[in-house]
Coordinates of C-alpha atoms and ligand atoms in Angstrom, one line a residue:
M29 CA -91.4 83.3 -59.0
A30 CA -94.7 81.9 -60.1
K31 CA -95.0 80.9 -63.7
Q32 CA -97.6 82.9 -65.7
L33 CA -100.1 80.7 -67.6
N34 CA -102.5 82.3 -70.0
I35 CA -105.9 80.7 -69.9
G36 CA -108.4 80.4 -72.8
L37 CA -111.8 79.2 -71.7
I38 CA -114.5 78.0 -74.1
G39 CA -118.0 78.4 -72.8
Y40 CA -119.6 81.0 -70.6
S41 CA -122.7 79.6 -69.0
F42 CA -123.0 77.4 -66.0
M43 CA -119.6 75.6 -66.1
G44 CA -117.9 78.5 -67.8
K45 CA -118.8 80.7 -64.8
A46 CA -117.8 78.0 -62.2
H47 CA -114.4 77.6 -63.9
S48 CA -113.9 81.4 -64.2
N49 CA -114.6 81.8 -60.5
A50 CA -111.9 79.1 -59.8
F51 CA -109.3 80.9 -61.9
R52 CA -110.1 84.2 -60.1
K53 CA -109.8 82.7 -56.6
V54 CA -107.1 80.1 -56.9
S55 CA -104.1 82.4 -56.2
M56 CA -105.7 84.2 -53.4
F57 CA -106.2 81.0 -51.4
F58 CA -103.5 78.8 -52.8
P59 CA -100.6 81.2 -53.5
D60 CA -98.0 78.4 -53.6
T61 CA -99.1 76.4 -56.7
G62 CA -96.2 78.0 -58.6
V63 CA -98.7 79.3 -61.2
E64 CA -100.2 82.7 -61.7
P65 CA -103.1 82.3 -64.0
V66 CA -103.9 85.1 -66.4
M67 CA -107.5 85.1 -67.5
K68 CA -106.8 85.9 -71.1
V69 CA -109.8 85.1 -73.2
I70 CA -113.2 83.6 -72.9
C71 CA -114.9 82.3 -76.0
G72 CA -118.6 81.7 -77.0
R73 CA -120.8 81.8 -80.1
N74 CA -123.0 84.7 -79.0
R75 CA -121.0 87.9 -79.2
E76 CA -123.2 89.9 -76.9
A77 CA -123.5 87.2 -74.2
V78 CA -119.8 86.4 -74.2
S79 CA -118.7 90.0 -74.1
R80 CA -121.0 90.5 -71.0
A81 CA -119.5 87.3 -69.4
A82 CA -116.0 88.5 -70.1
A83 CA -116.6 91.8 -68.2
Q84 CA -118.6 90.1 -65.4
F85 CA -116.2 87.2 -64.8
G86 CA -113.0 89.2 -65.2
W87 CA -111.5 88.1 -68.6
E88 CA -109.2 90.4 -70.5
E89 CA -110.7 89.6 -73.8
Y90 CA -113.6 87.7 -75.4
A91 CA -113.8 85.8 -78.7
T92 CA -116.4 84.0 -80.8
N93 CA -114.2 81.6 -82.8
W94 CA -112.8 78.8 -80.7
R95 CA -110.4 77.6 -83.4
R96 CA -108.6 80.9 -83.3
V97 CA -108.4 80.9 -79.5
V98 CA -107.0 77.4 -79.5
A99 CA -104.4 78.3 -82.1
R100 CA -103.2 81.5 -80.3
E101 CA -99.5 81.4 -79.5
D102 CA -100.0 83.2 -76.2
I103 CA -102.5 80.7 -74.8
D104 CA -101.0 78.0 -72.5
V105 CA -104.2 76.3 -71.1
V106 CA -107.4 75.6 -72.9
D107 CA -110.4 74.9 -70.7
I108 CA -113.4 73.3 -72.5
C109 CA -116.8 74.0 -71.0
S110 CA -118.9 73.5 -74.1
P111 CA -121.6 70.9 -74.7
G112 CA -120.3 67.3 -75.2
N113 CA -120.4 67.2 -79.0
M114 CA -117.7 69.8 -79.2
H115 CA -115.3 68.2 -76.7
K116 CA -113.6 66.0 -79.3
P117 CA -112.7 68.6 -81.9
M118 CA -111.8 71.2 -79.3
A119 CA -109.6 68.9 -77.2
I120 CA -107.8 67.4 -80.2
E121 CA -107.1 70.8 -81.7
A122 CA -105.9 72.2 -78.4
L123 CA -103.6 69.2 -77.8
K124 CA -102.2 69.4 -81.3
A125 CA -101.5 73.2 -80.7
G126 CA -99.4 72.2 -77.7
K127 CA -101.8 73.4 -75.0
H128 CA -102.5 71.9 -71.5
V129 CA -106.2 71.0 -71.6
I130 CA -108.9 70.9 -69.0
C131 CA -112.2 69.4 -70.2
E132 CA -115.7 69.3 -68.6
K133 CA -117.2 65.9 -68.0
P134 CA -117.8 63.5 -69.5
L135 CA -114.7 63.6 -71.7
A136 CA -116.7 62.8 -74.8
N137 CA -120.1 61.8 -76.1
N138 CA -119.1 58.1 -76.5
L139 CA -116.1 55.8 -76.0
T140 CA -115.0 56.0 -79.7
E141 CA -114.6 59.8 -79.4
A142 CA -112.9 59.5 -76.0
K143 CA -110.4 57.1 -77.4
E144 CA -109.7 59.4 -80.3
I145 CA -109.0 62.3 -77.9
L146 CA -106.8 60.0 -75.7
K147 CA -104.7 58.9 -78.7
V148 CA -103.8 62.5 -79.3
A149 CA -103.3 63.2 -75.6
N150 CA -100.9 60.2 -75.4
R151 CA -98.7 61.9 -78.0
S152 CA -98.6 65.2 -76.1
D153 CA -96.4 66.2 -73.2
Q154 CA -98.9 68.6 -71.9
K155 CA -101.2 67.9 -68.9
T156 CA -104.8 66.9 -69.3
M157 CA -107.7 66.9 -66.7
V158 CA -111.4 65.9 -66.9
A159 CA -113.3 68.2 -64.5
F160 CA -114.7 65.7 -62.1
N161 CA -115.0 68.3 -59.4
Y162 CA -116.7 66.1 -56.7
R163 CA -113.4 64.4 -56.1
R164 CA -112.3 67.7 -54.7
V165 CA -115.0 68.1 -52.1
P166 CA -112.8 68.0 -48.9
A167 CA -115.1 65.3 -47.4
V168 CA -114.7 63.1 -50.4
A169 CA -110.9 63.6 -50.4
L170 CA -111.1 62.6 -46.7
A171 CA -113.1 59.5 -47.6
R172 CA -110.3 58.5 -49.9
Q173 CA -107.7 59.1 -47.2
L174 CA -109.6 56.9 -44.8
I175 CA -109.7 54.1 -47.4
Q176 CA -106.0 54.5 -48.1
E177 CA -105.2 54.4 -44.4
G178 CA -106.9 51.0 -44.3
R179 CA -109.7 52.2 -41.9
I180 CA -112.5 50.7 -44.1
G181 CA -110.7 47.5 -44.8
Q182 CA -111.8 45.4 -47.7
I183 CA -114.6 47.1 -49.6
Y184 CA -117.7 45.0 -50.0
H185 CA -120.3 47.6 -51.1
W186 CA -120.5 50.8 -53.2
R187 CA -124.0 52.4 -53.2
A188 CA -124.4 55.7 -55.1
V189 CA -127.3 57.8 -56.3
Y190 CA -127.2 61.1 -58.2
L191 CA -130.7 62.5 -58.3
Q192 CA -132.1 65.7 -59.8
D193 CA -135.6 66.9 -60.8
W194 CA -135.2 69.8 -63.1
I195 CA -137.0 68.3 -66.1
I196 CA -139.8 66.6 -64.3
D197 CA -142.3 69.1 -65.8
P198 CA -143.4 67.8 -69.2
D199 CA -143.4 71.3 -70.5
F200 CA -139.8 71.9 -69.7
P201 CA -138.2 72.6 -73.1
L202 CA -136.0 70.4 -75.2
V203 CA -132.6 71.9 -74.1
W204 CA -129.3 70.6 -75.5
R205 CA -128.9 68.1 -72.6
L206 CA -131.9 66.2 -73.9
E207 CA -130.5 65.7 -77.4
K208 CA -128.3 62.8 -78.0
R209 CA -126.4 64.4 -80.9
L210 CA -125.3 67.2 -78.6
A211 CA -125.1 65.6 -75.1
G212 CA -124.3 62.0 -76.0
S213 CA -126.6 60.7 -73.3
G214 CA -129.0 61.9 -70.5
P215 CA -128.3 61.6 -66.8
L216 CA -126.0 58.7 -67.5
G217 CA -123.2 61.0 -68.9
D218 CA -124.3 64.1 -67.0
L219 CA -124.7 62.6 -63.5
G220 CA -123.8 59.0 -63.7
A221 CA -120.3 60.0 -65.0
H222 CA -119.7 61.7 -61.6
I223 CA -120.6 58.7 -59.5
V224 CA -118.7 56.4 -61.8
D225 CA -115.6 58.6 -61.5
L226 CA -116.0 58.6 -57.7
A227 CA -116.4 54.8 -57.7
L228 CA -113.3 54.2 -59.7
H229 CA -111.4 56.7 -57.5
L230 CA -112.6 55.3 -54.2
V231 CA -113.2 51.6 -54.8
G232 CA -111.3 50.6 -58.0
D233 CA -111.9 49.4 -61.6
I234 CA -115.2 47.9 -62.7
D235 CA -115.3 44.5 -64.4
T236 CA -118.9 44.0 -65.5
I237 CA -122.2 46.0 -65.6
V238 CA -125.9 45.4 -65.9
G239 CA -128.2 48.3 -66.4
A240 CA -131.6 49.6 -67.3
D241 CA -132.8 53.0 -68.5
T242 CA -136.0 54.7 -69.6
T243 CA -137.3 57.9 -71.1
F244 CA -140.5 59.0 -69.3
I245 CA -141.3 62.1 -71.4
K246 CA -140.6 61.4 -75.0
K247 CA -141.6 64.7 -76.6
R248 CA -141.1 68.2 -75.4
P249 CA -141.6 71.8 -76.7
R250 CA -138.6 73.0 -78.7
V251 CA -136.5 75.9 -77.2
E252 CA -137.5 79.0 -79.1
S253 CA -137.3 82.1 -77.0
I254 CA -134.5 81.6 -74.5
D255 CA -130.9 80.4 -74.2
A256 CA -131.1 76.6 -73.9
S257 CA -129.3 76.4 -70.6
L258 CA -129.8 74.3 -67.5
G259 CA -132.5 75.8 -65.2
A260 CA -134.4 77.4 -68.0
K261 CA -138.1 77.5 -67.0
G262 CA -140.6 77.9 -69.8
G263 CA -139.0 79.0 -73.0
G264 CA -140.6 76.2 -75.0
G265 CA -142.4 77.1 -78.2
K266 CA -145.3 75.5 -80.0
R267 CA -143.1 73.2 -82.1
I268 CA -142.6 69.8 -80.5
G269 CA -139.4 67.8 -80.6
R270 CA -138.3 64.3 -79.7
V271 CA -136.2 63.6 -76.5
T272 CA -133.4 61.4 -77.7
V273 CA -131.7 60.6 -74.4
E274 CA -132.7 58.5 -71.4
D275 CA -134.4 60.3 -68.4
A276 CA -133.2 57.9 -65.8
T277 CA -130.7 55.1 -65.6
L278 CA -129.9 52.4 -63.0
F279 CA -127.1 49.9 -63.0
L280 CA -125.2 47.3 -60.9
A281 CA -121.5 46.7 -61.1
R282 CA -119.0 44.0 -60.1
F283 CA -115.7 45.6 -59.3
K284 CA -112.4 43.8 -60.1
N285 CA -111.6 43.6 -56.4
G286 CA -114.8 41.7 -55.7
A287 CA -116.9 44.6 -54.4
L288 CA -120.5 44.9 -55.5
G289 CA -121.9 48.3 -56.5
S290 CA -125.2 50.0 -57.4
F291 CA -125.7 53.3 -59.2
E292 CA -128.7 55.4 -60.0
A293 CA -128.9 58.7 -62.0
T294 CA -132.1 60.5 -62.8
R295 CA -133.6 63.9 -63.5
F296 CA -137.0 62.7 -62.2
A297 CA -136.6 62.5 -58.5
A298 CA -139.1 65.1 -57.3
G299 CA -137.6 67.3 -54.5
R300 CA -134.0 66.2 -55.2
R301 CA -132.3 69.2 -56.7
N302 CA -128.7 67.9 -56.7
H303 CA -128.6 64.9 -54.5
N304 CA -125.2 63.2 -55.0
R305 CA -124.8 60.6 -52.3
F306 CA -122.7 57.4 -51.7
E307 CA -122.0 54.9 -49.1
I308 CA -119.2 52.4 -48.8
N309 CA -119.2 49.4 -46.6
G310 CA -116.1 47.5 -45.8
S311 CA -114.7 44.8 -43.5
K312 CA -113.6 47.4 -40.9
G313 CA -116.2 50.1 -41.2
S314 CA -118.3 52.3 -43.5
I315 CA -118.3 55.8 -44.9
A316 CA -121.2 57.9 -46.2
F317 CA -121.3 61.2 -48.0
N318 CA -124.2 63.4 -49.2
L319 CA -123.4 66.5 -51.3
E320 CA -126.3 68.4 -49.7
K321 CA -124.3 68.2 -46.5
M322 CA -121.0 68.5 -48.2
N323 CA -119.0 69.6 -45.2
E324 CA -119.8 66.3 -43.4
L325 CA -118.5 62.8 -43.7
Q326 CA -120.1 59.9 -41.9
Y327 CA -117.7 57.3 -40.6
Y328 CA -118.4 54.1 -38.7
S329 CA -115.6 52.0 -37.3
R330 CA -116.0 48.4 -36.3
E331 CA -112.9 48.9 -34.2
D332 CA -114.5 51.3 -31.8
E333 CA -115.5 49.8 -28.4
E334 CA -118.9 48.3 -28.6
H335 CA -120.6 50.7 -26.2
V336 CA -119.6 53.8 -28.3
Q337 CA -120.0 52.2 -31.7
G338 CA -122.1 54.2 -34.2
F339 CA -121.8 56.5 -37.2
R340 CA -119.9 59.6 -36.3
E341 CA -120.3 62.8 -38.3
I342 CA -117.0 64.4 -39.0
I343 CA -117.3 68.1 -39.9
V344 CA -114.6 68.3 -42.5
N345 CA -113.4 71.7 -41.6
E346 CA -110.2 71.3 -39.7
G347 CA -106.9 72.6 -41.0
S348 CA -105.7 69.0 -41.2
H349 CA -108.5 68.0 -43.6
P350 CA -107.8 68.0 -47.3
Y351 CA -107.6 71.5 -48.9
M352 CA -109.0 73.1 -45.7
S353 CA -105.8 74.8 -44.4
A354 CA -106.1 77.3 -47.2
W355 CA -109.6 78.5 -46.3
W356 CA -111.2 79.7 -43.1
P357 CA -110.7 78.9 -39.4
P358 CA -112.2 75.5 -38.4
G359 CA -116.0 75.4 -38.7
H360 CA -116.3 78.1 -41.3
L361 CA -117.8 76.1 -44.1
V362 CA -116.9 75.8 -47.8
G363 CA -119.3 75.3 -50.7
W364 CA -119.8 73.8 -54.1
E365 CA -117.8 76.4 -56.0
H366 CA -114.7 75.6 -53.9
T367 CA -114.4 72.2 -55.6
F368 CA -113.5 74.0 -58.8
V369 CA -110.8 76.1 -57.1
H370 CA -109.3 72.8 -55.8
E371 CA -109.4 71.3 -59.2
V372 CA -107.5 74.2 -60.8
K373 CA -105.0 74.2 -57.9
D374 CA -104.3 70.5 -58.4
F375 CA -104.0 71.0 -62.1
F376 CA -101.5 73.8 -61.7
E377 CA -99.4 71.8 -59.3
A378 CA -99.4 69.0 -61.9
V379 CA -98.1 71.4 -64.5
V380 CA -95.4 72.8 -62.3
S381 CA -94.2 69.5 -61.0
N382 CA -94.5 67.8 -64.4
Q383 CA -96.6 65.0 -62.8
K384 CA -99.7 63.5 -64.3
A385 CA -102.9 65.4 -63.3
S386 CA -105.8 63.4 -62.1
P387 CA -108.2 62.4 -63.4
D388 CA -106.4 62.8 -66.7
F389 CA -107.8 61.9 -70.2
K390 CA -106.9 58.3 -69.6
E391 CA -109.0 58.2 -66.5
G392 CA -111.7 60.1 -68.3
T393 CA -111.7 57.4 -71.0
K394 CA -112.1 54.7 -68.3
V395 CA -115.2 56.4 -67.0
Q396 CA -116.5 56.6 -70.6
A397 CA -115.9 52.9 -71.0
V398 CA -118.1 52.2 -68.0
L399 CA -120.8 54.5 -69.4
E400 CA -120.6 52.7 -72.8
A401 CA -121.1 49.3 -71.0
V402 CA -124.2 50.7 -69.2
G403 CA -125.7 51.9 -72.5
Q404 CA -125.0 48.5 -74.1
S405 CA -126.4 46.6 -71.2
A406 CA -129.6 48.7 -71.1
K407 CA -130.1 47.8 -74.7
S408 CA -129.2 44.1 -74.6
K409 CA -130.7 43.5 -71.1
R410 CA -127.6 41.5 -70.3
W411 CA -124.4 41.8 -68.1
V412 CA -121.7 43.5 -70.2
K413 CA -117.9 43.5 -69.7
V414 CA -116.5 47.0 -69.4
P415 CA -114.5 47.6 -72.6
R416 CA -110.8 48.4 -72.4
A417 CA -110.1 52.1 -72.3
Ligands
SOE716 C1 -126.6 69.4 -64.6 O1 -127.3 68.2 -64.4 C2 -125.4 69.5 -63.7 O2 -125.0 70.8 -63.8 C3 -124.2 68.6 -64.2 O3 -123.9 68.9 -65.5 C4 -123.1 68.9 -63.3 O4 -122.0 68.1 -63.7 C5 -123.4 68.6 -61.8 O5 -122.4 68.9 -61.0 C6 -124.6 69.4 -61.4 O6 -125.7 69.2 -62.4

């Protein structure tokens, strides 16, 4: 008999919707996790908007006070999809109330906050997970499998970019993601965090970093007339405010295993809407992934006979590929939202088997330590050792 877990979700916009969809779908496609989620309550500050979201996404109830939700006896899992400045108080209260906690990325707005969260998590028996969903793209999971099978050999290079362009218009308003006190950082924490997590997952720990960042548009119209959400076009008023995060960041890394890495995260790459791409080169071969073609993985093996050597394009859609047996017959593709379903499935399995979920808050803090080093290096213009998480 599947165990019922009552879910309380905080946040109802972009990520709140993506996570809601995952809770709705998970049992239909992965009936054997051992968990039957009950979409108990969704929480947000705006009563009208959250009540609409509750009805649309399929939640039993809505609430406007997150502290009450987190304290509710009948809630087993708290899922945090709020802006970064609220992660720390919400995660800590949820852990103290004995809940399992899923938290959107990055875990916190800086390393100090992440460590404070981790300290409380370390005292809890409950499961934690940071929602780095790109690990759960089947092609990325296959990339990890190929590395673990030894097909890439010793890794020499990691090369990753995460490019978007949604704030390239100088009139785009000063949404929360452009304010340090709310978001912690710009594309470094929003996009860079994803590729740092993938690098740690696929290549290994990072030792030292050197980085540079910049803010191209320093002032923007304040948000006056619309909900400050991603994708908002227009909506800026006459009042002008200061952008307090970077617009673009670049960094190099030396991994502890000797690999050399490069990373780039920007919101100013015209034409690149959500271009998350990496390549790994090793002694035996290479792999390359591009989210815009997320069902494909490029693989090159130096062990192929010379006359057939070349990158092959694996359509990651066979039943033997990670996560794929649960979905459609081979060749019937999956999309971005499926990664969140996989995330929830893996989380439930961790709860039922009493194993650590991954990436847990410890791993989330390690990502945060790398982000911290990038920020320090961009300021000091020097190589910086990644602090201990
Ligand atoms: C906005 O830049 C954003 O939604 C990120 O916050 C997500 O993590 C990423 O998956 C897509 O872009």
